[in-house]
């Protein structure tokens, strides 16, 4: 062990488990790639103001959880805590929204950083797959995104998740609700900090997990009773489209997300096998974000799915992904001449698409066969001097132990026909 360890709240992804992580990432992104979403990559850090203005000055993410610092050049930078603000910033900067094809549909995959109190499922460095559809107000777009996430989770075999759905209203109806909620909260027996939060961001108080606060919140006014006609119609249409596609969801009038940019549709995918950190993904509409960061009006909707938590959800459901073997054939050369010949054969197999590895370091038969077993390969290719004189190698089935002599120029054909 070295003097150093992975920083608190982080972990290393190592083989063989890392293969499942990669497969989850691919599966979560797969439905997007065939639904018109183009891949975008933005920097891992941005101007800190982008998040302060975008995610919101009163959110925990901005006030407590950002890795923010000043560079030697005097720039105020933050490691990205999420992907939406950066994606929209990049879209505006490149004028993607002016190229006549709205919505601009983008997907991304990457690392995000939040200085949170670490616990199972909550890390300071984590991975998301995200999707954003920028510049169009259409309930079918909201429904499309929810459908694609549902399909992604299902493609992995997950069944124990639920979709929570809510509408947070718009700039017309939300202020009225905000006022009603504030009046209600002012009448409760709350501590100083919660009262302060009620003044800055009263909706966040609805998300308080403490039992004594929750008890007092029964009877709080609900946003759904304050939605304006346009928001109500919009929300009903999203619900109807999901129902028509047989996607089960639960109306959750108290669903509040931890980011301030949301308007209208908001949703969360929660998994019941994960304990406190149950949200495997979440998102919603953010019609005002572009203006908040200096752009034109661009109503948009998106989501991000947590890769780490999706892996935990698979574990919770006891699902093992059916992954292709890391190594199908392991070559065991005995002697220098065999090393040269088998090295060529391994490269030939790889070119033919067979996952193949090689015993390096001039090991003897016993040590090399141990490596072959550890690699999980289905077949070993063993060759010694006598085999080469006869122009063959021994193809050993690692499961049955059965061994067959195969002519050197027939190896790739024989292996591919067997696999
Ligand atoms: P979010 O709900 O903050 O939304 O994060 C999305 C997902 O990322 C969560 O549901 C969770 O699975 C995962 N996640 C978040 N924080 C952590 C953490 N500390 N450790 C492990 N996993 C975590 C957003 O980030 C929005 N940008 C989503 C969005 C896109 N809204 C519109 N477009």
Short mmCIF file of C-alpha atoms and ligand atoms in Angstrom, two decimals, residues 82 84 108 114 116 121-123 126 128 132 257 259 261-262 279-284 286 302-304 306 309, ligand 1:
data_model
loop_
_atom_site.label_atom_id
_atom_site.label_comp_id
_atom_site.label_asym_id
_atom_site.label_seq_id
_atom_site.Cartn_x
_atom_site.Cartn_y
_atom_site.Cartn_z
CA UNK A 82 -23.95 18.88 -12.52
CA UNK A 84 -27.11 21.06 -17.34
CA UNK A 108 -23.35 13.50 -22.12
CA UNK A 114 -20.18 17.66 -4.85
CA UNK A 116 -21.41 16.17 0.35
CA UNK A 121 -24.74 5.98 -2.76
CA UNK A 122 -23.62 9.53 -2.03
CA UNK A 123 -20.12 10.36 -3.16
CA UNK A 126 -19.77 10.44 -9.14
CA UNK A 128 -23.88 10.68 -14.65
CA UNK A 132 -30.93 17.79 -22.57
CA UNK A 257 -35.64 19.01 -6.66
CA UNK A 259 -31.71 22.68 -8.10
CA UNK A 261 -33.81 26.10 -12.36
CA UNK A 262 -36.82 23.84 -12.65
CA UNK A 279 -32.85 8.69 -6.40
CA UNK A 280 -31.19 6.89 -9.29
CA UNK A 281 -32.04 9.72 -11.68
CA UNK A 282 -33.92 12.95 -11.95
CA UNK A 283 -34.70 15.92 -14.10
CA UNK A 284 -37.29 18.24 -15.46
CA UNK A 286 -35.93 24.46 -17.05
CA UNK A 302 -33.57 17.16 -19.47
CA UNK A 303 -32.43 14.58 -16.99
CA UNK A 304 -29.37 12.99 -15.47
CA UNK A 306 -26.60 8.43 -11.68
CA UNK A 309 -26.49 4.43 -7.95
P1 LIG B 1 -29.57 15.61 -9.72
O1 LIG B 1 -30.87 15.07 -9.23
O2 LIG B 1 -28.84 16.51 -8.82
O3 LIG B 1 -29.89 16.30 -11.10
O4 LIG B 1 -28.63 14.40 -10.09
C1 LIG B 1 -29.05 13.35 -10.96
C2 LIG B 1 -28.62 12.01 -10.41
O5 LIG B 1 -27.22 11.99 -10.16
C3 LIG B 1 -29.24 11.66 -9.04
O6 LIG B 1 -30.53 11.12 -9.20
C4 LIG B 1 -28.24 10.64 -8.53
O7 LIG B 1 -28.51 9.35 -9.08
C5 LIG B 1 -26.93 11.12 -9.09
N1 LIG B 1 -26.20 11.84 -8.01
C6 LIG B 1 -26.34 13.13 -7.64
N2 LIG B 1 -25.51 13.43 -6.61
C7 LIG B 1 -24.82 12.29 -6.34
C8 LIG B 1 -23.80 11.95 -5.38
N3 LIG B 1 -23.31 12.83 -4.53
N4 LIG B 1 -23.33 10.67 -5.40
C9 LIG B 1 -23.81 9.75 -6.28
N5 LIG B 1 -24.74 10.04 -7.20
C10 LIG B 1 -25.25 11.28 -7.23
C11 LIG B 1 -28.97 16.93 -11.88
O8 LIG B 1 -27.78 16.82 -11.74
C12 LIG B 1 -29.58 17.70 -13.02
N6 LIG B 1 -28.50 18.33 -13.78
C13 LIG B 1 -30.42 16.79 -13.89
C14 LIG B 1 -31.04 17.51 -15.05
C15 LIG B 1 -30.61 17.51 -16.33
N7 LIG B 1 -32.10 18.30 -15.00
C16 LIG B 1 -32.33 18.78 -16.20
N8 LIG B 1 -31.43 18.31 -17.02
#
